Each structure stands twice: as C-alpha cells, then as structure tokens.
Coordinates of C-alpha atoms in Angstrom, one line a residue:
M1 CA 0.1 0.0 0.0
K2 CA 1.2 3.6 -0.9
I3 CA 0.2 6.6 1.0
R4 CA 0.6 10.1 -0.6
T5 CA -1.6 13.3 -0.8
A6 CA -4.1 14.0 -3.3
T7 CA -3.9 15.7 -6.7
M8 CA -6.7 16.6 -9.2
D9 CA -5.7 13.6 -11.1
D10 CA -7.3 11.5 -8.2
L11 CA -10.6 13.4 -8.3
N12 CA -13.0 10.9 -9.9
E13 CA -11.6 8.1 -7.8
I14 CA -12.0 10.1 -4.7
A15 CA -15.7 11.0 -5.5
N16 CA -16.4 7.3 -6.2
V17 CA -15.0 6.1 -2.9
E18 CA -17.0 8.9 -1.1
A19 CA -20.2 7.7 -2.9
E20 CA -19.6 4.1 -1.8
C21 CA -19.0 5.2 1.9
F22 CA -21.6 7.7 2.6
P23 CA -25.3 8.2 2.0
A24 CA -26.1 10.9 -0.7
A25 CA -27.2 13.4 2.2
E26 CA -23.9 13.2 3.9
A27 CA -21.4 12.6 0.8
A28 CA -19.3 15.4 -0.6
T29 CA -19.8 16.2 -4.2
K30 CA -17.0 16.0 -7.1
E31 CA -17.2 19.7 -7.1
E32 CA -16.5 20.0 -3.5
F33 CA -13.8 17.6 -3.6
A34 CA -12.2 19.7 -6.4
G35 CA -12.1 22.7 -4.2
R36 CA -10.8 20.7 -1.2
I37 CA -7.9 19.4 -3.4
R38 CA -7.2 22.8 -4.8
Y39 CA -7.2 24.6 -1.3
Y40 CA -5.6 21.9 0.8
G41 CA -4.5 19.0 -1.3
N42 CA -1.5 18.6 1.2
H43 CA -3.9 17.7 3.9
F44 CA -5.8 15.0 1.8
W45 CA -4.0 11.7 2.5
I46 CA -5.0 8.9 0.1
M47 CA -4.0 5.2 0.0
L48 CA -3.4 3.3 -3.2
E49 CA -3.2 -0.5 -3.6
E50 CA -1.0 -0.3 -6.8
D51 CA -3.1 2.1 -8.8
K52 CA -6.3 1.9 -7.0
L53 CA -7.4 4.4 -4.5
I54 CA -8.9 2.3 -1.7
A55 CA -9.2 4.9 1.2
F56 CA -8.6 8.6 2.1
V57 CA -8.6 11.2 5.0
D58 CA -8.9 14.7 4.5
G59 CA -9.6 18.0 6.2
F60 CA -8.3 21.6 6.3
V61 CA -6.6 23.7 8.8
T62 CA -8.2 26.5 10.6
D63 CA -7.9 28.7 13.8
E64 CA -11.5 27.8 14.6
A65 CA -11.8 25.4 17.5
D66 CA -14.9 23.6 16.4
L67 CA -16.0 21.8 13.3
T68 CA -19.0 23.6 11.6
D69 CA -21.1 22.4 8.7
E70 CA -19.9 25.4 6.6
M71 CA -16.4 24.1 6.8
Y72 CA -17.5 20.9 4.6
E73 CA -18.6 23.3 1.7
K74 CA -16.1 26.0 1.8
A75 CA -12.7 24.8 1.1
A76 CA -11.6 28.4 0.7
M77 CA -11.9 28.7 4.6
H78 CA -8.5 26.8 4.9
N79 CA -5.7 28.5 6.6
E80 CA -2.4 26.9 6.1
D81 CA -1.1 28.7 9.5
G82 CA -4.2 27.6 11.5
A83 CA -4.0 26.0 14.9
W84 CA -6.4 23.0 14.4
Q85 CA -6.3 20.2 11.7
M86 CA -10.0 19.2 10.9
I87 CA -10.9 15.8 9.6
F88 CA -13.9 16.0 7.2
G89 CA -13.8 12.5 5.9
V90 CA -12.4 9.0 6.7
N91 CA -13.4 6.8 4.0
T92 CA -12.5 3.1 3.1
L93 CA -13.9 1.2 0.2
P94 CA -16.3 -1.6 1.8
A95 CA -14.1 -4.4 0.5
Y96 CA -10.9 -3.1 2.3
R97 CA -12.4 -2.4 5.6
K98 CA -11.2 -4.0 8.7
H99 CA -7.5 -4.1 7.7
G100 CA -6.2 -1.0 9.5
Y101 CA -6.0 1.1 6.4
A102 CA -8.1 4.1 7.7
G103 CA -6.1 3.9 10.9
Q104 CA -2.8 4.2 9.0
L105 CA -4.1 7.4 7.2
I106 CA -5.5 8.8 10.5
Q107 CA -2.0 8.3 12.0
C108 CA -0.5 10.2 8.9
A109 CA -2.6 13.0 9.7
I110 CA -1.8 13.0 13.4
K111 CA 1.9 13.0 12.5
D112 CA 1.6 15.7 9.9
A113 CA -0.4 17.9 12.3
R114 CA 2.0 17.5 15.1
E115 CA 5.0 18.1 12.9
Q116 CA 3.4 21.4 11.6
G117 CA 3.0 22.5 15.3
R118 CA -0.9 22.3 15.3
K119 CA -2.7 22.3 18.6
G120 CA -4.4 18.9 17.6
L121 CA -7.1 17.4 15.3
V122 CA -10.9 17.7 15.5
L123 CA -13.3 15.5 13.8
T124 CA -17.2 14.7 14.1
C125 CA -18.4 10.9 14.0
K126 CA -21.6 9.2 14.6
E127 CA -22.0 7.6 18.2
K128 CA -21.1 4.1 17.0
L129 CA -17.5 5.3 16.0
I130 CA -16.6 7.0 19.2
K131 CA -14.6 4.1 20.6
Y132 CA -12.8 3.8 17.3
Y133 CA -11.5 7.2 17.4
A134 CA -10.7 7.0 21.0
K135 CA -8.0 4.4 20.2
F136 CA -6.1 7.4 18.4
S137 CA -6.4 9.6 21.7
F138 CA -9.5 11.6 20.4
V139 CA -11.8 12.7 23.3
D140 CA -15.5 12.8 22.9
E141 CA -16.9 16.4 23.5
G142 CA -20.4 15.3 23.2
V143 CA -23.1 16.0 20.4
S144 CA -22.0 18.9 18.4
D145 CA -24.2 21.9 18.2
K146 CA -22.5 23.1 15.3
S147 CA -22.8 20.3 13.0
T148 CA -25.9 18.6 11.6
H149 CA -24.6 17.6 8.3
G150 CA -26.8 15.4 6.4
N151 CA -29.4 15.7 9.1
A152 CA -27.5 13.3 11.3
V153 CA -26.4 13.5 15.1
W154 CA -22.5 14.0 15.1
H155 CA -20.3 13.8 18.1
Q156 CA -17.4 16.3 18.1
M157 CA -14.0 14.6 19.0
R158 CA -10.6 16.3 19.7
L159 CA -7.0 15.1 20.0
T160 CA -5.0 17.8 21.8
F161 CA -1.3 17.6 21.6

C-alpha cells in the first residue's frame, strides 16, 4: 500500500469512494472535492493499492476550534497557518475495511499535524464510531451543536497535543 497526498488526477476516484462510503445526504460532491484538493491537497491523504485508490482522509486547517457544517462546503476557509487540523472524511472502500488502512491514514494526519505545530485535530463522528477514534486518543466532547451535516447527530472529538 502506498500513501500520498491527493492531486486533481485523483478526483474521479475520490468522488467514487465517497459515494460508496456515505449516503447521498452526507456525501461530498465531486465539485466540493475539487475545491478541497485545490485549497488543501497537502492535507488530503490517500491510500493506493497499486493504482487503485482504496481509502482517504481529508480536512483543512483553521484557527476555529470547532468543526462546523460550513467548513465541509467552503474549502477556501482553509488557513495553512491555522491551529487545528480538521478531519472531514475518513473513507475506506467496503471491500478493504477491517484491515487498518483508515487507521494508517489517521496516523499520517496526526503525525503531520504534530510536525506542523498544530494544537491538535478535530473530527465529528456518529456515536457508533466514538470508541474507534478514542483508540487514536481523540476525546468525545459530546453531541455537536455546530454540525448537523446530512441531518445526522454528530459527536465532536478532539485530539489535543
């Protein structure tokens, strides 16, 4: 498996993986991914099996301490000098789940954020995934009052260095 950051050449595969991983109401669009790659491709980690994209983790950097729904749609809010690495998506194709691939990408995001001098990382997840992210030292801050993305209930989790 190879890990690298995303480029526009990866756009179609990224959109396809997203569509397999999330319901339409929660999935980012191809156009949103184009903006994400354009503004913060260096914070968009992808995993390839040979030439096939099988998993990715992405999110921008900001001084805002909490993840909001607006952030998913407005990649231009990225601030390369920001304090917090946000995580918007953790995606693995269904056939490749339960092998630790997403965990490897999360570890890459954590390592890069630490090396870049960030305060830490923030993500939101559904209740069933709280224990999973806790394995990486993320702490549940409870149900988010700033994110109802896709009309779902999200818990905000934070890893502070």
